[in-house]
């Protein structure tokens, strides 16, 4: 009784259909395992890295808090030249578009009305690690001063390039041009 390798195997249509269903079932099972196990695991690792980065950033900012508090206390008799900003905390390049919203919120929080806030993407050709932002704001003298101090405390501020203030209809209108540090990301 010898085995022959030339045996013909004939599959009935029912067996072929069962094989196709088993193949589709295995493919669906593999897809479900990927979607339910592998993807959440990869997302979890990505989130863990982001959390660690944010914690490190928060720790750096908390180390600066006593210095910033003392600057704020002494700001009543200081000029802007005396208030040098701390080393810039770069904004990730992928979030640079949020700078205009940040400036709008800062101005509104200090009682100013943002009239126009924009980014100058062409400025990155001169300094690739920063971007120029400018804005026009309207408000009272105390609000303008408070906003300038808030800008100085902005962690991503690289430098304040220009400040122009003029009186318009009983209010002050201020043009601010600044550079914001950009990081990778």
mmCIF file of C-alpha atoms in Angstrom, residues 86-162:
data_model
loop_
_atom_site.group_PDB
_atom_site.id
_atom_site.type_symbol
_atom_site.label_atom_id
_atom_site.label_comp_id
_atom_site.label_asym_id
_atom_site.label_seq_id
_atom_site.Cartn_x
_atom_site.Cartn_y
_atom_site.Cartn_z
ATOM 1 C CA UNK A 86 12.792 83.774 30.209
ATOM 2 C CA UNK A 87 14.289 81.407 27.688
ATOM 3 C CA UNK A 88 11.658 80.722 25.056
ATOM 4 C CA UNK A 89 9.599 77.520 25.350
ATOM 5 C CA UNK A 90 9.106 76.635 21.666
ATOM 6 C CA UNK A 91 5.670 76.044 20.188
ATOM 7 C CA UNK A 92 5.531 72.832 18.111
ATOM 8 C CA UNK A 93 5.534 73.705 14.397
ATOM 9 C CA UNK A 94 2.360 71.680 13.923
ATOM 10 C CA UNK A 95 0.585 74.043 16.349
ATOM 11 C CA UNK A 96 1.963 77.360 15.040
ATOM 12 C CA UNK A 97 -1.452 78.257 13.629
ATOM 13 C CA UNK A 98 -2.746 78.488 17.234
ATOM 14 C CA UNK A 99 -0.504 81.476 18.015
ATOM 15 C CA UNK A 100 -3.047 83.965 16.656
ATOM 16 C CA UNK A 101 -5.800 82.507 18.845
ATOM 17 C CA UNK A 102 -3.498 82.603 21.872
ATOM 18 C CA UNK A 103 -2.769 86.292 21.278
ATOM 19 C CA UNK A 104 -6.478 87.037 20.849
ATOM 20 C CA UNK A 105 -7.325 85.266 24.114
ATOM 21 C CA UNK A 106 -4.509 87.014 25.966
ATOM 22 C CA UNK A 107 -5.675 90.426 24.732
ATOM 23 C CA UNK A 108 -9.301 89.724 25.626
ATOM 24 C CA UNK A 109 -8.271 88.496 29.091
ATOM 25 C CA UNK A 110 -6.454 91.792 29.685
ATOM 26 C CA UNK A 111 -9.449 93.859 28.550
ATOM 27 C CA UNK A 112 -8.242 94.721 25.047
ATOM 28 C CA UNK A 113 -10.165 94.288 21.828
ATOM 29 C CA UNK A 114 -8.166 92.392 19.180
ATOM 30 C CA UNK A 115 -8.693 94.178 15.861
ATOM 31 C CA UNK A 116 -6.337 92.146 13.679
ATOM 32 C CA UNK A 117 -3.948 89.306 14.542
ATOM 33 C CA UNK A 118 -1.891 87.462 11.939
ATOM 34 C CA UNK A 119 1.186 85.326 11.333
ATOM 35 C CA UNK A 120 3.912 86.104 8.811
ATOM 36 C CA UNK A 121 4.988 82.702 7.474
ATOM 37 C CA UNK A 122 7.546 84.362 5.180
ATOM 38 C CA UNK A 123 9.476 85.471 8.278
ATOM 39 C CA UNK A 124 10.584 81.867 8.769
ATOM 40 C CA UNK A 125 12.937 82.301 5.792
ATOM 41 C CA UNK A 126 15.031 84.719 7.888
ATOM 42 C CA UNK A 127 14.822 82.736 11.142
ATOM 43 C CA UNK A 128 13.642 79.145 10.656
ATOM 44 C CA UNK A 129 13.297 78.480 14.382
ATOM 45 C CA UNK A 130 10.759 81.276 14.980
ATOM 46 C CA UNK A 131 7.745 82.877 13.329
ATOM 47 C CA UNK A 132 6.659 86.489 13.335
ATOM 48 C CA UNK A 133 3.220 87.402 14.633
ATOM 49 C CA UNK A 134 1.621 90.812 14.687
ATOM 50 C CA UNK A 135 -1.569 92.228 15.991
ATOM 51 C CA UNK A 136 -3.506 95.442 16.420
ATOM 52 C CA UNK A 137 -5.366 95.876 19.702
ATOM 53 C CA UNK A 138 -7.576 98.591 21.154
ATOM 54 C CA UNK A 139 -8.216 99.499 24.790
ATOM 55 C CA UNK A 140 -7.385 101.704 27.750
ATOM 56 C CA UNK A 141 -3.913 102.531 29.092
ATOM 57 C CA UNK A 142 -4.014 100.068 32.011
ATOM 58 C CA UNK A 143 -5.170 97.277 29.676
ATOM 59 C CA UNK A 144 -2.358 97.997 27.201
ATOM 60 C CA UNK A 145 0.217 97.849 29.993
ATOM 61 C CA UNK A 146 -1.239 94.621 31.401
ATOM 62 C CA UNK A 147 -1.219 93.037 27.938
ATOM 63 C CA UNK A 148 2.437 93.958 27.364
ATOM 64 C CA UNK A 149 3.347 92.359 30.690
ATOM 65 C CA UNK A 150 1.302 89.263 29.758
ATOM 66 C CA UNK A 151 3.171 89.067 26.437
ATOM 67 C CA UNK A 152 6.429 89.237 28.326
ATOM 68 C CA UNK A 153 5.355 86.239 30.435
ATOM 69 C CA UNK A 154 4.417 84.243 27.332
ATOM 70 C CA UNK A 155 6.608 81.098 27.499
ATOM 71 C CA UNK A 156 7.156 80.880 23.742
ATOM 72 C CA UNK A 157 8.086 84.564 23.232
ATOM 73 C CA UNK A 158 11.414 84.802 21.446
ATOM 74 C CA UNK A 159 11.457 88.613 21.331
ATOM 75 C CA UNK A 160 9.227 91.651 21.082
ATOM 76 C CA UNK A 161 10.216 93.418 17.862
ATOM 77 C CA UNK A 162 7.957 96.445 17.692
#
